[in-house]
mmCIF file of N, CA and C in Angstrom:
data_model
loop_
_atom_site.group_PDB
_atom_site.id
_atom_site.type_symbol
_atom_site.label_atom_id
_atom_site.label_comp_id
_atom_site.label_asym_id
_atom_site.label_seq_id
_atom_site.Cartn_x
_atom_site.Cartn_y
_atom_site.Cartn_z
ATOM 1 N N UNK A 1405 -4.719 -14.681 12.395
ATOM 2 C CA UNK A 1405 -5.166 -13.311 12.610
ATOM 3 C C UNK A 1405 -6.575 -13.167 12.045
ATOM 4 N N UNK A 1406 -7.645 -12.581 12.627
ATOM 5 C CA UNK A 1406 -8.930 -12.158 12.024
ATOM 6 C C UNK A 1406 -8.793 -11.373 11.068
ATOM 7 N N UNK A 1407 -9.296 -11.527 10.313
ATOM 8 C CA UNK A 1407 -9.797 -10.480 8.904
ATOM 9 C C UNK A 1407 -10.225 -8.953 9.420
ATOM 10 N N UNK A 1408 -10.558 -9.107 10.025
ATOM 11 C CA UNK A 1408 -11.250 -7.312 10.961
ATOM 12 C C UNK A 1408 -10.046 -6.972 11.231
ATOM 13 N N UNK A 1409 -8.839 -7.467 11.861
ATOM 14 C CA UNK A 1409 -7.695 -6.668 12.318
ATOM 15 C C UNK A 1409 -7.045 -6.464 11.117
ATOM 16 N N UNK A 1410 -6.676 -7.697 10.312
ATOM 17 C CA UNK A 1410 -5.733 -7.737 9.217
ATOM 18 C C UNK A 1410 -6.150 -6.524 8.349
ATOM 19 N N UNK A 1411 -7.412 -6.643 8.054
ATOM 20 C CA UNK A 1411 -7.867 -5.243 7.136
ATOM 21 C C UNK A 1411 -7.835 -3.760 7.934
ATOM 22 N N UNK A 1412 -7.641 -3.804 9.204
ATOM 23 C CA UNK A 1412 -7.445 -2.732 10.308
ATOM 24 C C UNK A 1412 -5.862 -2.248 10.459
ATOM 25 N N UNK A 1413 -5.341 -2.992 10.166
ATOM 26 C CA UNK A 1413 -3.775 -2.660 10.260
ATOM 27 C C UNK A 1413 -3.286 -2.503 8.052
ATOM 28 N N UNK A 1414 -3.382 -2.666 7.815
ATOM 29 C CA UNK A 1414 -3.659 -2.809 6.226
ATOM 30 C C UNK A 1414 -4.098 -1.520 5.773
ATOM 31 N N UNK A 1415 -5.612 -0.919 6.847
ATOM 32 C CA UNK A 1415 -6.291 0.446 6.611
ATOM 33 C C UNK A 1415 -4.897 1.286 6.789
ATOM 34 N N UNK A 1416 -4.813 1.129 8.065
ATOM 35 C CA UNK A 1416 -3.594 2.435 8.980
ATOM 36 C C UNK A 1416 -2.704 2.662 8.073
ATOM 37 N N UNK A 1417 -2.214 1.262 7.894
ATOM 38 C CA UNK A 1417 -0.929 2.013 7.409
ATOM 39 C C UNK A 1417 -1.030 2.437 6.171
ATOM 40 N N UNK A 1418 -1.744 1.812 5.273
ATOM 41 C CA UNK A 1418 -2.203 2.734 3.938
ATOM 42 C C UNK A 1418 -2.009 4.340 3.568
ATOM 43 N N UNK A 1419 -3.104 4.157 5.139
ATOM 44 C CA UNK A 1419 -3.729 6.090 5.435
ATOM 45 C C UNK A 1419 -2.885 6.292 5.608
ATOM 46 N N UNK A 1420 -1.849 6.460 6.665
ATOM 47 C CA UNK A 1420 -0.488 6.908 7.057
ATOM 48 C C UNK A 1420 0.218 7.120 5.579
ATOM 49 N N UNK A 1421 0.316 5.923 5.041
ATOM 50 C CA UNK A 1421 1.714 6.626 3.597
ATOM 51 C C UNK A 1421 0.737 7.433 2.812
ATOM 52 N N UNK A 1422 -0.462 7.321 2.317
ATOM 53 C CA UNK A 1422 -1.116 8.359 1.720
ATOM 54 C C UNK A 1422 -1.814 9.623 2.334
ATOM 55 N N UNK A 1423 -1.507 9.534 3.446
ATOM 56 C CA UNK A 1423 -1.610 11.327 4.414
ATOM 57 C C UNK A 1423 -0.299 11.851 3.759
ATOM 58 N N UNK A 1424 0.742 11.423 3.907
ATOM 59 C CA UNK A 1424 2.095 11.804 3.893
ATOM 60 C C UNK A 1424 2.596 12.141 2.135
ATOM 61 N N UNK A 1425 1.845 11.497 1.043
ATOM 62 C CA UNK A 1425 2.033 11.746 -0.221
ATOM 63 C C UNK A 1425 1.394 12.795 -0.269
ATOM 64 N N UNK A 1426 0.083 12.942 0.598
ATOM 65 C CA UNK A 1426 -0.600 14.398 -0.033
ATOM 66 C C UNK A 1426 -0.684 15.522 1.052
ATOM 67 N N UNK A 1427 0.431 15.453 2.207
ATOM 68 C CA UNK A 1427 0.275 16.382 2.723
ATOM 69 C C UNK A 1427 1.845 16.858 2.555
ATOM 70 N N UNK A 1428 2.806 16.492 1.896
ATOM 71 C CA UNK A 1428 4.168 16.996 1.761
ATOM 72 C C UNK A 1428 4.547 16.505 0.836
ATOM 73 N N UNK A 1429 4.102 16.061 -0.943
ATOM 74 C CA UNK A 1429 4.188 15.368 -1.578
ATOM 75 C C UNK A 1429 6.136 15.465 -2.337
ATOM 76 N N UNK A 1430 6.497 16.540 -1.806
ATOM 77 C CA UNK A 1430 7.971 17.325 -2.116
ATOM 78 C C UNK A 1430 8.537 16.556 -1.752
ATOM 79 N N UNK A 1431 8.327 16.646 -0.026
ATOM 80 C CA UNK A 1431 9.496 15.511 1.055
ATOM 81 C C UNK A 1431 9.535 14.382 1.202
ATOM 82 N N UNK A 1432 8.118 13.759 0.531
ATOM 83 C CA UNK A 1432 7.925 12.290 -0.044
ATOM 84 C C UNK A 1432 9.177 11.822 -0.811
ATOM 85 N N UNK A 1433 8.688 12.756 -2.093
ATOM 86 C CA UNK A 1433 9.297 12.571 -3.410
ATOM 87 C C UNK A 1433 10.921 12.315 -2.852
ATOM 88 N N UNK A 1434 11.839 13.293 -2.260
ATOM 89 C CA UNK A 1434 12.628 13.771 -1.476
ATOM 90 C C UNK A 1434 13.754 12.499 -1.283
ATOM 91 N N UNK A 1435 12.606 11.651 0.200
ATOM 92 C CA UNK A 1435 12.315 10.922 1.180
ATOM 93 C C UNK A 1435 12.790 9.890 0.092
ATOM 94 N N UNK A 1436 12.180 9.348 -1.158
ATOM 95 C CA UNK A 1436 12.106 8.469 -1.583
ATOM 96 C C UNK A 1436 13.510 8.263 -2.806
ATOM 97 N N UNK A 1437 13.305 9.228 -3.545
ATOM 98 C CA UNK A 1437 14.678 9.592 -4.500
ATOM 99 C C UNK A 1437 15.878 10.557 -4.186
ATOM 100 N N UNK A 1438 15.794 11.282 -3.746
ATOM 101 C CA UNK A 1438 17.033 12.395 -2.961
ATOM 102 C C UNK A 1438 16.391 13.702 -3.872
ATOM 103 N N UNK A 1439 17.631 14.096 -4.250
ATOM 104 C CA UNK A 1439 17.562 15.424 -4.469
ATOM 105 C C UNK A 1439 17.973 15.315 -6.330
ATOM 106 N N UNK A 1440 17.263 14.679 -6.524
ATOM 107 C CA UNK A 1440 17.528 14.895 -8.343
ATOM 108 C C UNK A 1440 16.449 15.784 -9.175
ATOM 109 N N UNK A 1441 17.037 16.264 -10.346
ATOM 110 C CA UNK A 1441 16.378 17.139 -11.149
ATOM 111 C C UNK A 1441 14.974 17.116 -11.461
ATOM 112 N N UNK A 1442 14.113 18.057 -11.083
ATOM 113 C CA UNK A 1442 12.390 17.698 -11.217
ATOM 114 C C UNK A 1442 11.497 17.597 -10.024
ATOM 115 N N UNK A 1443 12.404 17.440 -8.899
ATOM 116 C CA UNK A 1443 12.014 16.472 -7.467
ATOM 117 C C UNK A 1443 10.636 17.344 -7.158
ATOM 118 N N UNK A 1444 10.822 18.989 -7.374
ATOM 119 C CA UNK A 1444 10.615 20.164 -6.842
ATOM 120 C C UNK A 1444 9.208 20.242 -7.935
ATOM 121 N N UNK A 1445 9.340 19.981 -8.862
ATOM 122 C CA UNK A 1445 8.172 20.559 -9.540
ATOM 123 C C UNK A 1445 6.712 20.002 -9.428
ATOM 124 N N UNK A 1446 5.961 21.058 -9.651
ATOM 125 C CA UNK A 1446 4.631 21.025 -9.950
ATOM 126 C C UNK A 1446 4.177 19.340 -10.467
ATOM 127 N N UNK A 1447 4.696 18.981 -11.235
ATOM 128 C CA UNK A 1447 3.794 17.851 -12.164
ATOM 129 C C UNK A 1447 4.058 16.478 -11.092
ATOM 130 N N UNK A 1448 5.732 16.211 -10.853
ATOM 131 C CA UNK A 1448 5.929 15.640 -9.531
ATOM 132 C C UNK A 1448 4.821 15.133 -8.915
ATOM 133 N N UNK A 1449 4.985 16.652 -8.199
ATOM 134 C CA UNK A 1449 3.646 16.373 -7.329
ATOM 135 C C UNK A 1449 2.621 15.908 -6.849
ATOM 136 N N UNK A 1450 2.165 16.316 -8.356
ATOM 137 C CA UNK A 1450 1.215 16.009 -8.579
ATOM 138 C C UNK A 1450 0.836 14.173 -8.525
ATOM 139 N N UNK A 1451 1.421 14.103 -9.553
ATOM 140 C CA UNK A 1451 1.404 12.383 -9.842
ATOM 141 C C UNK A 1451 1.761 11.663 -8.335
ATOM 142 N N UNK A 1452 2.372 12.066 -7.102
ATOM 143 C CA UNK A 1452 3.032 11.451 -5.861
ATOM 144 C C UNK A 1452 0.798 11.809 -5.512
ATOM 145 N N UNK A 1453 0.715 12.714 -5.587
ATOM 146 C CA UNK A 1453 -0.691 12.656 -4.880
ATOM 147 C C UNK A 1453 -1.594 12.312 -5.239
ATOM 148 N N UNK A 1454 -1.520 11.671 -6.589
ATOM 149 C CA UNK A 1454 -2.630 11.054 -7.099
ATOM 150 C C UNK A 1454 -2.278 9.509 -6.823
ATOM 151 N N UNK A 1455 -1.136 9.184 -6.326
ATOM 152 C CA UNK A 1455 -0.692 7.923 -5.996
ATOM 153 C C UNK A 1455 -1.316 7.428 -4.351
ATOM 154 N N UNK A 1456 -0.924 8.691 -3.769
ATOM 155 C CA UNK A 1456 -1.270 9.091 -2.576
ATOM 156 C C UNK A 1456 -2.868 8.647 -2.192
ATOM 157 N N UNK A 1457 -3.287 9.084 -3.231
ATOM 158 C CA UNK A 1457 -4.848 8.840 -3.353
ATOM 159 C C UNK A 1457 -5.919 7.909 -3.223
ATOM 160 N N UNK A 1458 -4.904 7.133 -4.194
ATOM 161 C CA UNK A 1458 -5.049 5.150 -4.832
ATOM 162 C C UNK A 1458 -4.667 4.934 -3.212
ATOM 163 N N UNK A 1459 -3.636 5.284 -2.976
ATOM 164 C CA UNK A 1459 -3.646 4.039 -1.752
ATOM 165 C C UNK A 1459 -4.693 5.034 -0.518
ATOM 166 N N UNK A 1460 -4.577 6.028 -0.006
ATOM 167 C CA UNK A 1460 -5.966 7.009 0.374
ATOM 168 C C UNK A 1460 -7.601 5.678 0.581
ATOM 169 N N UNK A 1461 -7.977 5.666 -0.976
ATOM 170 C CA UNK A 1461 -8.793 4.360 -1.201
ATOM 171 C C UNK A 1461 -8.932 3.307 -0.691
ATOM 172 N N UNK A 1462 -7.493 2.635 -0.871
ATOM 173 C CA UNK A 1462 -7.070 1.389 -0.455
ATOM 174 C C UNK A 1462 -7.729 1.626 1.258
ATOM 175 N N UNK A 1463 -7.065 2.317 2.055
ATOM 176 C CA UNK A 1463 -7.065 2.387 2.751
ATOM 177 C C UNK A 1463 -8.729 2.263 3.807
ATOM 178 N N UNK A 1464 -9.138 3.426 2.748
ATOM 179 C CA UNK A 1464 -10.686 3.649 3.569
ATOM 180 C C UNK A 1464 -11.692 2.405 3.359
ATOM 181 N N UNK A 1465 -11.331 1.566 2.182
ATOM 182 C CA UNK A 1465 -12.200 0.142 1.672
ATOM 183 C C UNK A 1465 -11.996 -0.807 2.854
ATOM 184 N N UNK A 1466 -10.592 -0.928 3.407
ATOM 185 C CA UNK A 1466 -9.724 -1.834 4.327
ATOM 186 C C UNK A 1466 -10.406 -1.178 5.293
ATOM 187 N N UNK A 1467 -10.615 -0.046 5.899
ATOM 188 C CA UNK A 1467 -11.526 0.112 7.728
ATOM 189 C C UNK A 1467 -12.220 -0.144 7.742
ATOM 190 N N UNK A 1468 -13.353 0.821 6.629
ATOM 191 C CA UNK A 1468 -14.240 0.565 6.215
ATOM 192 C C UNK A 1468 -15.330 -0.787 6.406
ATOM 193 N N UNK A 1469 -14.512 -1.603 5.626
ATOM 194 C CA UNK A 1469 -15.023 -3.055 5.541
ATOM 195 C C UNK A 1469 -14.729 -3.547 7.158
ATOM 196 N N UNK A 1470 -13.586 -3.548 7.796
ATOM 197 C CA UNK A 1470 -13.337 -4.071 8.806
ATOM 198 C C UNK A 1470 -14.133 -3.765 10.040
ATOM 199 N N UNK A 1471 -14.982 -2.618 9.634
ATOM 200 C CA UNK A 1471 -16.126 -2.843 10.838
ATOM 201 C C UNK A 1471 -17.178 -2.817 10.739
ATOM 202 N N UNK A 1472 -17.443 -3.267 9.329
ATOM 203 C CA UNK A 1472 -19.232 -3.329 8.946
ATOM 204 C C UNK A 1472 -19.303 -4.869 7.897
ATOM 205 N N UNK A 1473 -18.299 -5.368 8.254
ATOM 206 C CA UNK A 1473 -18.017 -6.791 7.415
ATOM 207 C C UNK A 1473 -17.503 -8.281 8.747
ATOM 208 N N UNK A 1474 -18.625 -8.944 9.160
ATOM 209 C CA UNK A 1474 -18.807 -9.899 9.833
ATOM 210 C C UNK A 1474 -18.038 -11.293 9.575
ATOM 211 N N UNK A 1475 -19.115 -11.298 8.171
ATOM 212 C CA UNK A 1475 -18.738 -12.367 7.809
ATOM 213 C C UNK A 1475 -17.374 -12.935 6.668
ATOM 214 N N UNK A 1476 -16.787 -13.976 7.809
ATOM 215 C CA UNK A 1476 -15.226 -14.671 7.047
ATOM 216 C C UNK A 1476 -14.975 -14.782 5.195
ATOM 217 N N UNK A 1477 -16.455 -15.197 4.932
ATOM 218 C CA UNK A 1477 -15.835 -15.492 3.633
ATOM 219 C C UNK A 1477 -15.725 -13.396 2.834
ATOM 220 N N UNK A 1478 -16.751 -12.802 3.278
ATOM 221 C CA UNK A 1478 -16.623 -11.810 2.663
ATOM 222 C C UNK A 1478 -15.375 -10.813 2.933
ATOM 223 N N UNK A 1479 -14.485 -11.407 4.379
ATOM 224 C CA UNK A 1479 -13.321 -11.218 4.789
ATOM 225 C C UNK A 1479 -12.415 -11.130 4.270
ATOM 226 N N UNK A 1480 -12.087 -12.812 3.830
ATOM 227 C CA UNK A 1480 -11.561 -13.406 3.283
ATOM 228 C C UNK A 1480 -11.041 -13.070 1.292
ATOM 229 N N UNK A 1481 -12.193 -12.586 1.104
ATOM 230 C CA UNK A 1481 -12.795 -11.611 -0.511
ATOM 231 C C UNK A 1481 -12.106 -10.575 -0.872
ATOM 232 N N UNK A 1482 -11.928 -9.564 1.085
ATOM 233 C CA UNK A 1482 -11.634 -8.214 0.720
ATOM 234 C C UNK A 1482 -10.095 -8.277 0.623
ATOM 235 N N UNK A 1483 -9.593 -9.558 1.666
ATOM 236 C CA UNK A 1483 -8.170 -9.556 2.060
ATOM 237 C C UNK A 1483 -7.521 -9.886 0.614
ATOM 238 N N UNK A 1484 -7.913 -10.424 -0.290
ATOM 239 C CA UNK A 1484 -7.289 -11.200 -1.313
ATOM 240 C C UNK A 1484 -7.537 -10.502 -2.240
ATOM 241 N N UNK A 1485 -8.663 -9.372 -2.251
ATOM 242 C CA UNK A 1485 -8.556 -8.566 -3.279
ATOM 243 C C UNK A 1485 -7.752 -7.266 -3.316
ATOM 244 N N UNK A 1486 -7.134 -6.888 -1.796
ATOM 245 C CA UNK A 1486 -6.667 -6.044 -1.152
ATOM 246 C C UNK A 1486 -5.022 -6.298 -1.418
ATOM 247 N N UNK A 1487 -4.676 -7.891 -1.831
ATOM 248 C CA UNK A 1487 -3.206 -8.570 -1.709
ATOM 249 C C UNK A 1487 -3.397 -8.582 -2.955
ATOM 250 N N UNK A 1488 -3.990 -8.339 -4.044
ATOM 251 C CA UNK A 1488 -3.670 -8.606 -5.352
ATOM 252 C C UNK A 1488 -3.679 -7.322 -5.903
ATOM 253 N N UNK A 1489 -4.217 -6.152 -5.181
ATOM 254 C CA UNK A 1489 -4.188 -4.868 -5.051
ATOM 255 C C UNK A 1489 -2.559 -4.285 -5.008
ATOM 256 N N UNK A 1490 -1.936 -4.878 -3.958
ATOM 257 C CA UNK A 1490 -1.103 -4.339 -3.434
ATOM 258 C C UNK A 1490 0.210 -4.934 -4.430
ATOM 259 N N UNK A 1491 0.014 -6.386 -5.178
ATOM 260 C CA UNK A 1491 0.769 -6.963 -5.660
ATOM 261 C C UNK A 1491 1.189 -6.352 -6.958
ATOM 262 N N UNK A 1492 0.220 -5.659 -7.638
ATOM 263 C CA UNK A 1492 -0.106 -5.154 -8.826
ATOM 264 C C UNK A 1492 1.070 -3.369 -7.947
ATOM 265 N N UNK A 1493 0.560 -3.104 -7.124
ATOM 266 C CA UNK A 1493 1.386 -1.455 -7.041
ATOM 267 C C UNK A 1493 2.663 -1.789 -6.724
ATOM 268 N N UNK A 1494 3.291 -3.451 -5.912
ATOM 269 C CA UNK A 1494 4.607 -3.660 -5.794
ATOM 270 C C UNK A 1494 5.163 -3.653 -7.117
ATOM 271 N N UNK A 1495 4.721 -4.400 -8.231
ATOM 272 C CA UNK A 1495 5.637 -4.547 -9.417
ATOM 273 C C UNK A 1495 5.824 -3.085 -10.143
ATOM 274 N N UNK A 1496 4.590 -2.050 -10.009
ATOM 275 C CA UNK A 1496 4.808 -0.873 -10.857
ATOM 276 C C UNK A 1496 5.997 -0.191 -9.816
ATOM 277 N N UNK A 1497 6.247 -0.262 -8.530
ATOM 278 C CA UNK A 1497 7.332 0.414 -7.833
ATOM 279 C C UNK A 1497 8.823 0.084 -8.265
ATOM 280 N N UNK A 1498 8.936 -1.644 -8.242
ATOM 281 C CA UNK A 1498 9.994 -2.504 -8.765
ATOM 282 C C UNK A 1498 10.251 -1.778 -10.418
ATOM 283 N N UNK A 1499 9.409 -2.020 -11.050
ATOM 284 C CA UNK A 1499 9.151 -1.707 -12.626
ATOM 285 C C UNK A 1499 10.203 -0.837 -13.150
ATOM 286 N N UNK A 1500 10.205 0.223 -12.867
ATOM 287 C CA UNK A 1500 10.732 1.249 -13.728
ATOM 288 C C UNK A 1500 12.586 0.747 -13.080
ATOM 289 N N UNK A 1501 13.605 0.221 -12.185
ATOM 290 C CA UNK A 1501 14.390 -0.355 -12.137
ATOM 291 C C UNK A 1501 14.940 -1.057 -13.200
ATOM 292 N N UNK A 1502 13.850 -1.918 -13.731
ATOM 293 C CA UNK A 1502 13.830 -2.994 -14.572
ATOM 294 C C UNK A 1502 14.157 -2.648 -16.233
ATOM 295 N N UNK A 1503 12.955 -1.471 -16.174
ATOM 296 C CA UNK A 1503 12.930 -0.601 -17.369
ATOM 297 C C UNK A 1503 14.078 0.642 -17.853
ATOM 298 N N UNK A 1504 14.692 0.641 -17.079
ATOM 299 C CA UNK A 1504 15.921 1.672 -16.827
ATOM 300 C C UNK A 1504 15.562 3.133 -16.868
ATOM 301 N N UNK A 1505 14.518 3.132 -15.666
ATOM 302 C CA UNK A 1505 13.929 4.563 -15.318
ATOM 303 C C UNK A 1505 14.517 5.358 -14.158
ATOM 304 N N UNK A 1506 14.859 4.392 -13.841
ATOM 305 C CA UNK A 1506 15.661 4.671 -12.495
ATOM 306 C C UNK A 1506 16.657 3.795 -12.107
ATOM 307 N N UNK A 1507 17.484 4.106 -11.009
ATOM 308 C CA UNK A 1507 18.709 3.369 -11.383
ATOM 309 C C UNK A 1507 18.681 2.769 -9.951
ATOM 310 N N UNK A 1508 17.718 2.540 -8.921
ATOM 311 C CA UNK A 1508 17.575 1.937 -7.496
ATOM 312 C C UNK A 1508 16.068 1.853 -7.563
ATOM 313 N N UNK A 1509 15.770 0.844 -6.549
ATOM 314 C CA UNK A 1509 14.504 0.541 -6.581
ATOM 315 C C UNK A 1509 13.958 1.419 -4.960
ATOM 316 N N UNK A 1510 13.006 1.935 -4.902
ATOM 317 C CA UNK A 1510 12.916 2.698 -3.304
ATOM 318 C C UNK A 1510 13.118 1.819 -2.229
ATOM 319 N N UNK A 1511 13.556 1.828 -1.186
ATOM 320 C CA UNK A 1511 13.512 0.772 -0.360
ATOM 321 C C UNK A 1511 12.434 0.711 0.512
ATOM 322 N N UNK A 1512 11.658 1.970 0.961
ATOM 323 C CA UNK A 1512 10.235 1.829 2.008
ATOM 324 C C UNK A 1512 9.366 0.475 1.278
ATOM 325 N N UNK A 1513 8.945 1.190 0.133
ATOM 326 C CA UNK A 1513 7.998 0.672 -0.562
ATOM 327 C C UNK A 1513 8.555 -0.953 -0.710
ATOM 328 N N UNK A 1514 9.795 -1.244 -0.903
ATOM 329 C CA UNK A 1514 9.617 -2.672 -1.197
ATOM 330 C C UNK A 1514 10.111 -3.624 0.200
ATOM 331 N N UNK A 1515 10.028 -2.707 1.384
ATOM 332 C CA UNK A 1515 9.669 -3.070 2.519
ATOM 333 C C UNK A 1515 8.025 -3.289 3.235
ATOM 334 N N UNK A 1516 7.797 -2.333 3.113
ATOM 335 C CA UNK A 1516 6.447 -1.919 3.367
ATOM 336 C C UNK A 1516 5.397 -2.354 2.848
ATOM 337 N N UNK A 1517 5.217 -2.518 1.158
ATOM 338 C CA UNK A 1517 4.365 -3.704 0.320
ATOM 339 C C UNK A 1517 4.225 -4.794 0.770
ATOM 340 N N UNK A 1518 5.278 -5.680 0.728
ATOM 341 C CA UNK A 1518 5.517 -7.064 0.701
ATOM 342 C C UNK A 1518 4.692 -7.329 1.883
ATOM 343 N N UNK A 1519 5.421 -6.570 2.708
ATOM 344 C CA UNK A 1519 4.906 -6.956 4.514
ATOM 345 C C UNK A 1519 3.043 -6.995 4.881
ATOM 346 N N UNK A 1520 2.440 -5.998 4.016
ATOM 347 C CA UNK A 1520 1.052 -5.486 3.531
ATOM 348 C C UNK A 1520 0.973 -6.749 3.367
ATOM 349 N N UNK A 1521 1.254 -6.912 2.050
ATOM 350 C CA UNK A 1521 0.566 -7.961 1.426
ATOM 351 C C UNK A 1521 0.395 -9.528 2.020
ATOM 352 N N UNK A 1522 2.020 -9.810 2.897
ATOM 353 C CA UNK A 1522 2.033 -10.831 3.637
ATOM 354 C C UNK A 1522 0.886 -10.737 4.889
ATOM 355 N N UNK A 1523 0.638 -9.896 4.976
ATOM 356 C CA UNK A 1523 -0.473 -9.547 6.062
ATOM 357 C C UNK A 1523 -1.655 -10.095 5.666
ATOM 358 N N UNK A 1524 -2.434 -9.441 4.796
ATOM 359 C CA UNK A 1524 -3.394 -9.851 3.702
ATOM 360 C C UNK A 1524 -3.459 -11.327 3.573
ATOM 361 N N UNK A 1525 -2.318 -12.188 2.953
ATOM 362 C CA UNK A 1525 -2.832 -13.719 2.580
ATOM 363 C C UNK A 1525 -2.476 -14.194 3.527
ATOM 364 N N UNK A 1526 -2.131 -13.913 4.456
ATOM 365 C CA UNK A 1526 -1.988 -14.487 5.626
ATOM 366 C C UNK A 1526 -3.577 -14.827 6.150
ATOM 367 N N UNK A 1527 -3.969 -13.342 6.350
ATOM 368 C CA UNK A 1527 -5.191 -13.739 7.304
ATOM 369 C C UNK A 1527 -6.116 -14.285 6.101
ATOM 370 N N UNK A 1528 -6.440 -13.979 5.146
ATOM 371 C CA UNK A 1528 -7.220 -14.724 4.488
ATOM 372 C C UNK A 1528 -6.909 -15.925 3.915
ATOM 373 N N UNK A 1529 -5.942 -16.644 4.163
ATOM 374 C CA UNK A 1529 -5.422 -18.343 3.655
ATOM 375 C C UNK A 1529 -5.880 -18.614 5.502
ATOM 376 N N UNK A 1530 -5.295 -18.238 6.920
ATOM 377 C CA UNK A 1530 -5.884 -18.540 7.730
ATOM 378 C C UNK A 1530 -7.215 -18.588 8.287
ATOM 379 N N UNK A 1531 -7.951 -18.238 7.357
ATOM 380 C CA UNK A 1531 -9.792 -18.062 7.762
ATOM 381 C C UNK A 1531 -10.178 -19.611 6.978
ATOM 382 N N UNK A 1532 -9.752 -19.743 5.753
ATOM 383 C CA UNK A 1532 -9.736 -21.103 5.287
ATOM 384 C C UNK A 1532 -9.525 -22.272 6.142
ATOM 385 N N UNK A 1533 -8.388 -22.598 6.688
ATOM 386 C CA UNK A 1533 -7.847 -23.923 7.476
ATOM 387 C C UNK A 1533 -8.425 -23.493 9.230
ATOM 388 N N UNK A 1534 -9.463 -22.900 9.489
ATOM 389 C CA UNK A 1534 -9.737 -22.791 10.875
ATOM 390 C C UNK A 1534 -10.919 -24.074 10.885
ATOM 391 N N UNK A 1535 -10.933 -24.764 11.904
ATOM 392 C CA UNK A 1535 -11.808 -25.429 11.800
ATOM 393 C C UNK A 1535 -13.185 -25.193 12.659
#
């Protein structure tokens, strides 16, 4: 896969889950844990849209780059910094499971990460072995 798409599909879907943290950050929350004590409040919220945000970022660096970034190795740079990005927000999702913060781990997110990220070293380990 080219680095221009990989970081193009990587952008989308980013934007997509962080439109959705900060444009209904309730039904996120909701969406993600059910209906337990707090779901509703203010501070919640808050913190889902500042999460929302980070990946918001993620997102606009990943188009961004993907159509004003030519060259493979600097491709290659964004994809791997983009997969070590994403590797770092999988374990804080996993995390609190571990820590006994919660008693299930979300399932989007540890669908949806992994797959990101497999995206990511994919195309940038394949820009390497092209001959």
């Amino acid at each position: 896969m080219e680095h221009t798409l990989a970081m193009q599909i990587v952008g989308s879907v980013a934007l997509l889950i962080g439109l959705r943290m900060n444009i209904d950050p309730v039904g996120f929350n909701k969406d993600i844990f059910g209906e337990v004590e707090g779901i509703e409040s203010g501070e919640s919220s808050a913190m889902r849209m500042a999460i929302g945000g980070g990946l918001l970022a993620l997102a606009m660096v990943n188009i961004y780059c993907s159509f004003n970034i030519e060259d493979a190795v600097a491709g290659k740079a964004i994809l791997t910094g983009t997969a070590m990005g994403l590797a770092a927000f999988f374990v804080t999702v996993a995390a609190p499971k571990f820590r006994g913060y919660t008693d299930s781990i979300p399932t989007l997110p540890m669908i949806v990460l992994p797959t990101m990220l497999a995206n990511c070293l994919y195309s940038a380990l394949a820009e390497s072995y092209r001959p």
